[in-house]
PDB file of C-alpha atoms in Angstrom:
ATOM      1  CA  UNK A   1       9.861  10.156  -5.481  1.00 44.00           C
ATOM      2  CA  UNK A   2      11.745  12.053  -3.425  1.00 49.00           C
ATOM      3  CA  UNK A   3      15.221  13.520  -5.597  1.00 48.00           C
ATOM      4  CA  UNK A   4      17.627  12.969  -2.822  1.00 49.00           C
ATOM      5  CA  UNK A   5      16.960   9.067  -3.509  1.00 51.00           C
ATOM      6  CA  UNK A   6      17.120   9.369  -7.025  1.00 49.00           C
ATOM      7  CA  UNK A   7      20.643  10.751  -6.889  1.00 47.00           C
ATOM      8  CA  UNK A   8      21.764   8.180  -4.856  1.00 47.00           C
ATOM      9  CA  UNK A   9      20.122   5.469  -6.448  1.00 49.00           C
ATOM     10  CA  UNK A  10      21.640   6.722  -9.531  1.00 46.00           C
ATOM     11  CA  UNK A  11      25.319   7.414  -8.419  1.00 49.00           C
ATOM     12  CA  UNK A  12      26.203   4.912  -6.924  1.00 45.00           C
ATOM     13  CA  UNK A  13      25.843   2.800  -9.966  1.00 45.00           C
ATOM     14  CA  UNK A  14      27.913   4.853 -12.121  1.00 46.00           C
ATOM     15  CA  UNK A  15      30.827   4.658  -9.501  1.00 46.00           C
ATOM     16  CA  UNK A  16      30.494   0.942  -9.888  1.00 44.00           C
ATOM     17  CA  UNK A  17      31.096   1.162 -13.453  1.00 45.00           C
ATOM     18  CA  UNK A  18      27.544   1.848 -14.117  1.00 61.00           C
ATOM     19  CA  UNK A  19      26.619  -1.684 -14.048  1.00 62.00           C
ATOM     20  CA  UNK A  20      25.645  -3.299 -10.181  1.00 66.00           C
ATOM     21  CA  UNK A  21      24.926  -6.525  -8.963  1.00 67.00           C
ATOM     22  CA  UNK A  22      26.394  -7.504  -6.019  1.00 75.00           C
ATOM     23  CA  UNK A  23      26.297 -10.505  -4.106  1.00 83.00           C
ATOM     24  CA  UNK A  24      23.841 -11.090  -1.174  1.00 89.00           C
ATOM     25  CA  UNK A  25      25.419  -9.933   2.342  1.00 88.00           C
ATOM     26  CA  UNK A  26      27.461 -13.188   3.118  1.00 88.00           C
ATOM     27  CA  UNK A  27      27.284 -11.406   6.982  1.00 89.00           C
ATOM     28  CA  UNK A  28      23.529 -11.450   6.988  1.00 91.00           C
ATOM     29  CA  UNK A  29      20.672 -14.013   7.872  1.00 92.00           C
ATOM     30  CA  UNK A  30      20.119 -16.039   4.932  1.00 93.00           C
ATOM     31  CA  UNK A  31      16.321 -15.290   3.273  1.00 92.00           C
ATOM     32  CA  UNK A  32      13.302 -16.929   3.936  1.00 91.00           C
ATOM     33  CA  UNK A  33      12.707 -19.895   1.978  1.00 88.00           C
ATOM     34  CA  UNK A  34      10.322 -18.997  -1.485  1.00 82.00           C
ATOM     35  CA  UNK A  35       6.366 -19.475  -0.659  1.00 82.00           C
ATOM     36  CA  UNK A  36       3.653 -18.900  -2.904  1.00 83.00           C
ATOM     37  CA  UNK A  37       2.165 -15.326  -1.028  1.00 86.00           C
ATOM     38  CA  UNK A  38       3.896 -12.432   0.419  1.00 90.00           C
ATOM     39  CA  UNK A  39       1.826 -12.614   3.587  1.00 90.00           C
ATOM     40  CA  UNK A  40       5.193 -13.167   6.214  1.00 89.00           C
ATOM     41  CA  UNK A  41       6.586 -10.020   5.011  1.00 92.00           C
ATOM     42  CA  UNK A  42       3.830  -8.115   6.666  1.00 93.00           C
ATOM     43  CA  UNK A  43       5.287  -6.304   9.812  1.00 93.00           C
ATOM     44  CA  UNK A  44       6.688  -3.272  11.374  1.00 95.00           C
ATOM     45  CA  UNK A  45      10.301  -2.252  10.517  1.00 95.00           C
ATOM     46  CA  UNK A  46      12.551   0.450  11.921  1.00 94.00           C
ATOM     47  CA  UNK A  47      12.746   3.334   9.031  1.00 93.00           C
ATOM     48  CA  UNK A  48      16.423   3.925   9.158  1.00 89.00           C
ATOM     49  CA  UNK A  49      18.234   0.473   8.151  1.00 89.00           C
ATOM     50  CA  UNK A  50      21.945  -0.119   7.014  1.00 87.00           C
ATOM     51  CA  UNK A  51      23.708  -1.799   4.276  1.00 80.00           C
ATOM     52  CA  UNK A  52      23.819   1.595   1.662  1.00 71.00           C
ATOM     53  CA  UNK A  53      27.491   2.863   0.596  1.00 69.00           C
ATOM     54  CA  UNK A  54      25.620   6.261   0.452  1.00 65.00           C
ATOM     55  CA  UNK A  55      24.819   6.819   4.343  1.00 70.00           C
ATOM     56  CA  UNK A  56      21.565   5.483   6.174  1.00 76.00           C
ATOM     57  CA  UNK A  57      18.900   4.646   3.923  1.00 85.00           C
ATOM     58  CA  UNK A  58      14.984   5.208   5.080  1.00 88.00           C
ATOM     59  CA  UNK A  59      11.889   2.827   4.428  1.00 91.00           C
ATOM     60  CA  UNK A  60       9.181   5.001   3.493  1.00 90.00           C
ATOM     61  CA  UNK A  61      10.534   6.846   0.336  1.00 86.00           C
ATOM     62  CA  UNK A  62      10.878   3.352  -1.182  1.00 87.00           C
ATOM     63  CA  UNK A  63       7.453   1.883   0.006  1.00 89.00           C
ATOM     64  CA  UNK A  64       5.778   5.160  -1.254  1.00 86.00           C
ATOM     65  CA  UNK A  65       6.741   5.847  -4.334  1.00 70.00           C
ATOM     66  CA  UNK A  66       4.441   8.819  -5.734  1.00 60.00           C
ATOM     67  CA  UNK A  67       5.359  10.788  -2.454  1.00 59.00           C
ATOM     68  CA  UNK A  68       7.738  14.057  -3.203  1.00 54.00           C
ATOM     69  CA  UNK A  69       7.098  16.103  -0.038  1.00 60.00           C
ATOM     70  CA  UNK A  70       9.953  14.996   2.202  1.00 63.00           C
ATOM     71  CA  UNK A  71       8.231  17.003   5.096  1.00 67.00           C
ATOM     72  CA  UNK A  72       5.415  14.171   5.308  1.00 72.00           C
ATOM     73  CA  UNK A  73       8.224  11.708   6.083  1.00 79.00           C
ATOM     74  CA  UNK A  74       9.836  13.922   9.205  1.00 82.00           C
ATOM     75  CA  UNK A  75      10.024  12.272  12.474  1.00 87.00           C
ATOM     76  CA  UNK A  76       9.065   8.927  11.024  1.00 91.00           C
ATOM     77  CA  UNK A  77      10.415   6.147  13.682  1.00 92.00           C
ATOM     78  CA  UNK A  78       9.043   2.961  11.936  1.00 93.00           C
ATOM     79  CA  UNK A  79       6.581   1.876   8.892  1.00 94.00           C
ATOM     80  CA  UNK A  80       4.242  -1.193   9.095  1.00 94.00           C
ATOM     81  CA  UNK A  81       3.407  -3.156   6.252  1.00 95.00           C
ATOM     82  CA  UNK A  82       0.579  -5.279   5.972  1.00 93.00           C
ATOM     83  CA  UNK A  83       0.017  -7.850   3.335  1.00 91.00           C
ATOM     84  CA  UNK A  84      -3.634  -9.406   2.401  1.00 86.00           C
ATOM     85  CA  UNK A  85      -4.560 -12.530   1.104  1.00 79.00           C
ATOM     86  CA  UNK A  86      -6.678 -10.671  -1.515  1.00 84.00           C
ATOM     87  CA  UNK A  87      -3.950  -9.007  -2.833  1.00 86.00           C
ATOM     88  CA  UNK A  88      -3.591  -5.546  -0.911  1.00 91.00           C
ATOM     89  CA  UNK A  89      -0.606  -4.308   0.224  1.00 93.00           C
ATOM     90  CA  UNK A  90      -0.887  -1.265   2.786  1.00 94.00           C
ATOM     91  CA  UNK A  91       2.181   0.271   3.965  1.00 94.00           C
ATOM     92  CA  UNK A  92       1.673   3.312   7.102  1.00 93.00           C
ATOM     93  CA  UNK A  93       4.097   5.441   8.553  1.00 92.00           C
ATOM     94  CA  UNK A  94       4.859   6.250  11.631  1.00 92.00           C
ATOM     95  CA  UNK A  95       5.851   8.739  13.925  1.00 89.00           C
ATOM     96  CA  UNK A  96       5.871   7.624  17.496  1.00 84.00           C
ATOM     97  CA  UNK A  97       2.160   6.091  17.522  1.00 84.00           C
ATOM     98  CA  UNK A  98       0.899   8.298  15.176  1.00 87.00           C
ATOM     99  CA  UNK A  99       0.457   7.316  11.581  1.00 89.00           C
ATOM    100  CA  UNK A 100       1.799  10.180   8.832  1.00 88.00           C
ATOM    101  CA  UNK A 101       1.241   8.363   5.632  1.00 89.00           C
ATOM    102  CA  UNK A 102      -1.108   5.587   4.615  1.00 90.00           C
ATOM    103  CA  UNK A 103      -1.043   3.871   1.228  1.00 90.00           C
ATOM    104  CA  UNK A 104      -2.265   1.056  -0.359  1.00 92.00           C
ATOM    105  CA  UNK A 105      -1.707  -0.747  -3.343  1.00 92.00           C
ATOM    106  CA  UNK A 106      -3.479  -3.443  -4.992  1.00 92.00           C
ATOM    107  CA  UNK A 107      -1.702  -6.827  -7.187  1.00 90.00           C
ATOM    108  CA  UNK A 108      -4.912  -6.496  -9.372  1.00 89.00           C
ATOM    109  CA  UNK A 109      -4.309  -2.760 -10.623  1.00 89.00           C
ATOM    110  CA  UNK A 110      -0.507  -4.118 -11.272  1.00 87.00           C
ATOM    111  CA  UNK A 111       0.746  -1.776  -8.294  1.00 89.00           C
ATOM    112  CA  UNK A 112       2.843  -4.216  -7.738  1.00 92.00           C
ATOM    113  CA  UNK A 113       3.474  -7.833  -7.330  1.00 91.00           C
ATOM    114  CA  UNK A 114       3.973 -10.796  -5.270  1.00 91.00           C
ATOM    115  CA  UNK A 115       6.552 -13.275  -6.632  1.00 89.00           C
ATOM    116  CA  UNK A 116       7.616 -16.508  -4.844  1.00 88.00           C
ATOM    117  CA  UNK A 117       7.445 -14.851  -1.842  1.00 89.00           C
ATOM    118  CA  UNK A 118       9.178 -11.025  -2.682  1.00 92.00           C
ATOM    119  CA  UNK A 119       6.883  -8.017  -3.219  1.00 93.00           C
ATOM    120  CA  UNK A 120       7.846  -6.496  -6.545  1.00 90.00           C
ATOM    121  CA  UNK A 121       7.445  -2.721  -7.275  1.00 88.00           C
ATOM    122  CA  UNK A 122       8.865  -0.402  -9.617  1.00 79.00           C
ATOM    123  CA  UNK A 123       8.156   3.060 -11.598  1.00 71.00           C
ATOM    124  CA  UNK A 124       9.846   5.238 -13.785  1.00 60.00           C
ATOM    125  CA  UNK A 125      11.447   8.393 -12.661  1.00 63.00           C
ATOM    126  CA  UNK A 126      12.749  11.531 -15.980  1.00 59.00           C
ATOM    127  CA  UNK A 127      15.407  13.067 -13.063  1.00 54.00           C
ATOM    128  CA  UNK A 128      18.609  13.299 -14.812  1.00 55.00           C
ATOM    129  CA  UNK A 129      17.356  11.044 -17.551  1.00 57.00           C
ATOM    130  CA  UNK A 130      15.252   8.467 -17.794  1.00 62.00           C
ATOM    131  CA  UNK A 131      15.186   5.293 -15.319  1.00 63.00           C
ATOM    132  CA  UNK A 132      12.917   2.471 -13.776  1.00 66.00           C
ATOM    133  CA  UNK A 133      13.064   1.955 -10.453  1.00 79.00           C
ATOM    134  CA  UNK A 134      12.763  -1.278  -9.012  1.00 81.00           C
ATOM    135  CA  UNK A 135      12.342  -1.977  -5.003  1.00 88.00           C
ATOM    136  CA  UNK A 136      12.177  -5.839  -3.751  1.00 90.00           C
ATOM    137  CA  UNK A 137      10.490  -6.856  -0.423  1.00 94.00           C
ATOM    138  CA  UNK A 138      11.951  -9.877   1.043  1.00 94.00           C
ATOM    139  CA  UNK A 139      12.515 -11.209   4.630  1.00 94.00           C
ATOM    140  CA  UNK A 140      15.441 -12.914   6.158  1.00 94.00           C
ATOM    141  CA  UNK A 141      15.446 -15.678   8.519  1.00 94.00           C
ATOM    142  CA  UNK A 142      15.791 -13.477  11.564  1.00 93.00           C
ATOM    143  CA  UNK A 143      12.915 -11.314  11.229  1.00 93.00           C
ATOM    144  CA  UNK A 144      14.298  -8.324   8.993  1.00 94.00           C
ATOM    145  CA  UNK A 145      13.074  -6.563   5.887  1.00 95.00           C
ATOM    146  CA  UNK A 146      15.885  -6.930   3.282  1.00 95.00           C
ATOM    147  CA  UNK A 147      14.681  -4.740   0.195  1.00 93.00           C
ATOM    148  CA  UNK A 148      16.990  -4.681  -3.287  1.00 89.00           C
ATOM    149  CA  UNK A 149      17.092  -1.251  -4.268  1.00 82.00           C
ATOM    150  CA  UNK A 150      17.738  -0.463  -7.830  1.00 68.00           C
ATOM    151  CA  UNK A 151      17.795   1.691 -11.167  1.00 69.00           C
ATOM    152  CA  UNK A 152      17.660   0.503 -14.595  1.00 65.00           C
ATOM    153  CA  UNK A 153      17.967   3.287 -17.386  1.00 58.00           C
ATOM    154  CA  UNK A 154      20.274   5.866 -18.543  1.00 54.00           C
ATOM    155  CA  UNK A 155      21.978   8.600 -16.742  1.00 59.00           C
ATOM    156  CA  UNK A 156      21.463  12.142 -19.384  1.00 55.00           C
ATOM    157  CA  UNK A 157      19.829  10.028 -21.253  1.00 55.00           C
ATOM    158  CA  UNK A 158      23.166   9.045 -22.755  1.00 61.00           C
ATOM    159  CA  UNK A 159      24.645   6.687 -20.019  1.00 63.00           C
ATOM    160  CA  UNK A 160      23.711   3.514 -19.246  1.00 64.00           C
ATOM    161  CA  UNK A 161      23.042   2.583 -15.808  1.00 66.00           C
ATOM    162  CA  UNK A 162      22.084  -0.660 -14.304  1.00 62.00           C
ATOM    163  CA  UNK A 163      21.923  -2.298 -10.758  1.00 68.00           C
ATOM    164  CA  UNK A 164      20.777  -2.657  -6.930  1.00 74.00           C
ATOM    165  CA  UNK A 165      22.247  -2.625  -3.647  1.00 85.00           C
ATOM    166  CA  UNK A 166      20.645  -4.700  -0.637  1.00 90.00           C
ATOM    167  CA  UNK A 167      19.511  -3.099   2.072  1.00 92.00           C
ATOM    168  CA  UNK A 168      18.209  -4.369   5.745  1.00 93.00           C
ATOM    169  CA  UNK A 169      15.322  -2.917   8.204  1.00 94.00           C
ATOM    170  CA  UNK A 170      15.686  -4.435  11.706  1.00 94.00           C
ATOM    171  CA  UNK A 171      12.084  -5.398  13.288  1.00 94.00           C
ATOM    172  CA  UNK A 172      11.221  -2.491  14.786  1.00 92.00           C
ATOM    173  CA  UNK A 173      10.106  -4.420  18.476  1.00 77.00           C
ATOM    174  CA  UNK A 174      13.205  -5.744  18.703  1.00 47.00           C
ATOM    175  CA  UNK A 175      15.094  -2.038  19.248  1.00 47.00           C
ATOM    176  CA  UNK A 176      12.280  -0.690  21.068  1.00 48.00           C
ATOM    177  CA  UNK A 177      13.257   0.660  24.217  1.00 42.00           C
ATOM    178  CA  UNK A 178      10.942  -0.156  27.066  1.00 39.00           C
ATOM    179  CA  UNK A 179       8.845   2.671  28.077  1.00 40.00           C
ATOM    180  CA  UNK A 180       9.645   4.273  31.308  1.00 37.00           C
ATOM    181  CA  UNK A 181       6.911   3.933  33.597  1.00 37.00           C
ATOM    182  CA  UNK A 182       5.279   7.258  34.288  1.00 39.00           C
ATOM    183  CA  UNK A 183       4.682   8.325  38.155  1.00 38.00           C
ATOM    184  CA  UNK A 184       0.708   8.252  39.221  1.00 39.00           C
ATOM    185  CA  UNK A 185      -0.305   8.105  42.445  1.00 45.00           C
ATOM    186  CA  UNK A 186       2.055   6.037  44.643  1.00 52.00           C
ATOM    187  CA  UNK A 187       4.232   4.732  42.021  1.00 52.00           C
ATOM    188  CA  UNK A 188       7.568   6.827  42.387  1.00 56.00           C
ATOM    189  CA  UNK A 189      11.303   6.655  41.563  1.00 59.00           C
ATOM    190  CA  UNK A 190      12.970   6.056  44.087  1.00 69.00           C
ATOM    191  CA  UNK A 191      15.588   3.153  45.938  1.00 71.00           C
ATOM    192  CA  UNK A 192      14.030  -0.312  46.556  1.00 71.00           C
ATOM    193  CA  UNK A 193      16.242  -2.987  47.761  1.00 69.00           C
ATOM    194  CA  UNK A 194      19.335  -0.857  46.939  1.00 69.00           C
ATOM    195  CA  UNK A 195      19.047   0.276  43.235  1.00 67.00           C
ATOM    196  CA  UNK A 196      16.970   2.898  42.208  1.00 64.00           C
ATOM    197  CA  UNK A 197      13.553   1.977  40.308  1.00 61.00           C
ATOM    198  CA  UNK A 198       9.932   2.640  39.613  1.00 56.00           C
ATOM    199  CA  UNK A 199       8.082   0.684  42.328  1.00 62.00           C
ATOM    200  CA  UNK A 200       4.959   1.552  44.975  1.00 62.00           C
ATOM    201  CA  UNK A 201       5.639   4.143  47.327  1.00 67.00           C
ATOM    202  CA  UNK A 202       5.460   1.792  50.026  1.00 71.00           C
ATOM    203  CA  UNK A 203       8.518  -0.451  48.932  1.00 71.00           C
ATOM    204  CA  UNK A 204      10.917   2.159  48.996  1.00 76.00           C
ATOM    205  CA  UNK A 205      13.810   2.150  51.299  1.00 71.00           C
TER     206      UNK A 205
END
């Protein structure tokens, strides 16, 4: 885990009195109804997401929880999850189309769970004391990952801590620019009907 998180994760309970539980974003899609797998939350999200009082959180430090090198985690774009009906969970991530980190983690080894539809992880971390970690998968209506992030445990190993925030990771397709199309052969830039565009040579004013 990487430290940077843990300090967050920590802090920002202890500036809300050390004890955390806010209300689901009243501003956000509501979540998908329970079901009894975790298959629907299978998909690839956008690594940088919102909804942190601490400044943009990232996927892949919370889906890969025994990873402490943040250099495998630089340029990372987006992170697919996949979800089996067997029980694995695989989570990759990306960097453009080229996968940095693969993991996978089984319900049968009690890597983690699937619970009325929410993918339950957690693990204990000693940094600044002693505290379990807990990350929730869920999915909202609209297509993005909402994931509770929280920290149960004490802070020195004298202050009790307790809580989650909510966080959101936006389908990664839907911000995906369009690729530009790349010039072979007779396929140019140039302007076609009076607006400039990539078209065939030949249709070029």
């Amino acid at each position: 885990m990487k430290p940077q998180r843990a300090i967050y994760g920590l802090s920002w309970v202890m500036l809300c009195g050390c004890i955390s539980f806010p209300n689901y974003p009243p501003n956000w899609a509501p979540l998908e109804s329970a079901r009894p797998d975790c298959v629907s939350i299978g998909g690839v999200y956008h690594n940088a997401g919102g909804g942190s009082r601490f400044g943009g959180p990232h996927l892949a430090p919370r889906v890969f929880f025994e990873t402490k090198d943040r250099a495998l985690f630089e340029g990372t774009d987006r992170v697919a999850i996949a979800v089996t009906s067997n029980g694995k969970l695989e989570v990759t991530a990306f960097s453009q189309d080229r996968p940095l980190r693969i993991k996978q983690y089984f319900a049968d080894k009690d890597e983690y769970r699937c619970d009325n539809g929410k993918i339950r992880m957690a693990h204990f971390t000693s940094l600044f004391g002693l505290a379990r970690e807990s990350v929730i998968l869920s999915k909202s209506t609209d297509g993005a990952l909402v994931v509770e992030d929280g920290a149960v445990g004490a802070l020195f190993l004298l202050i009790p801590v307790a809580g989650f925030e909510w966080l959101r990771f936006e389908p990664y397709a839907s911000g995906k620019p369009k690729p530009e199309p790349q010039p072979i052969d007779d396929f140019v830039n140039c302007v076609a009907g009076g607006e400039r565009r990539w078209t065939d040579r030949s249709k070029c004013d």
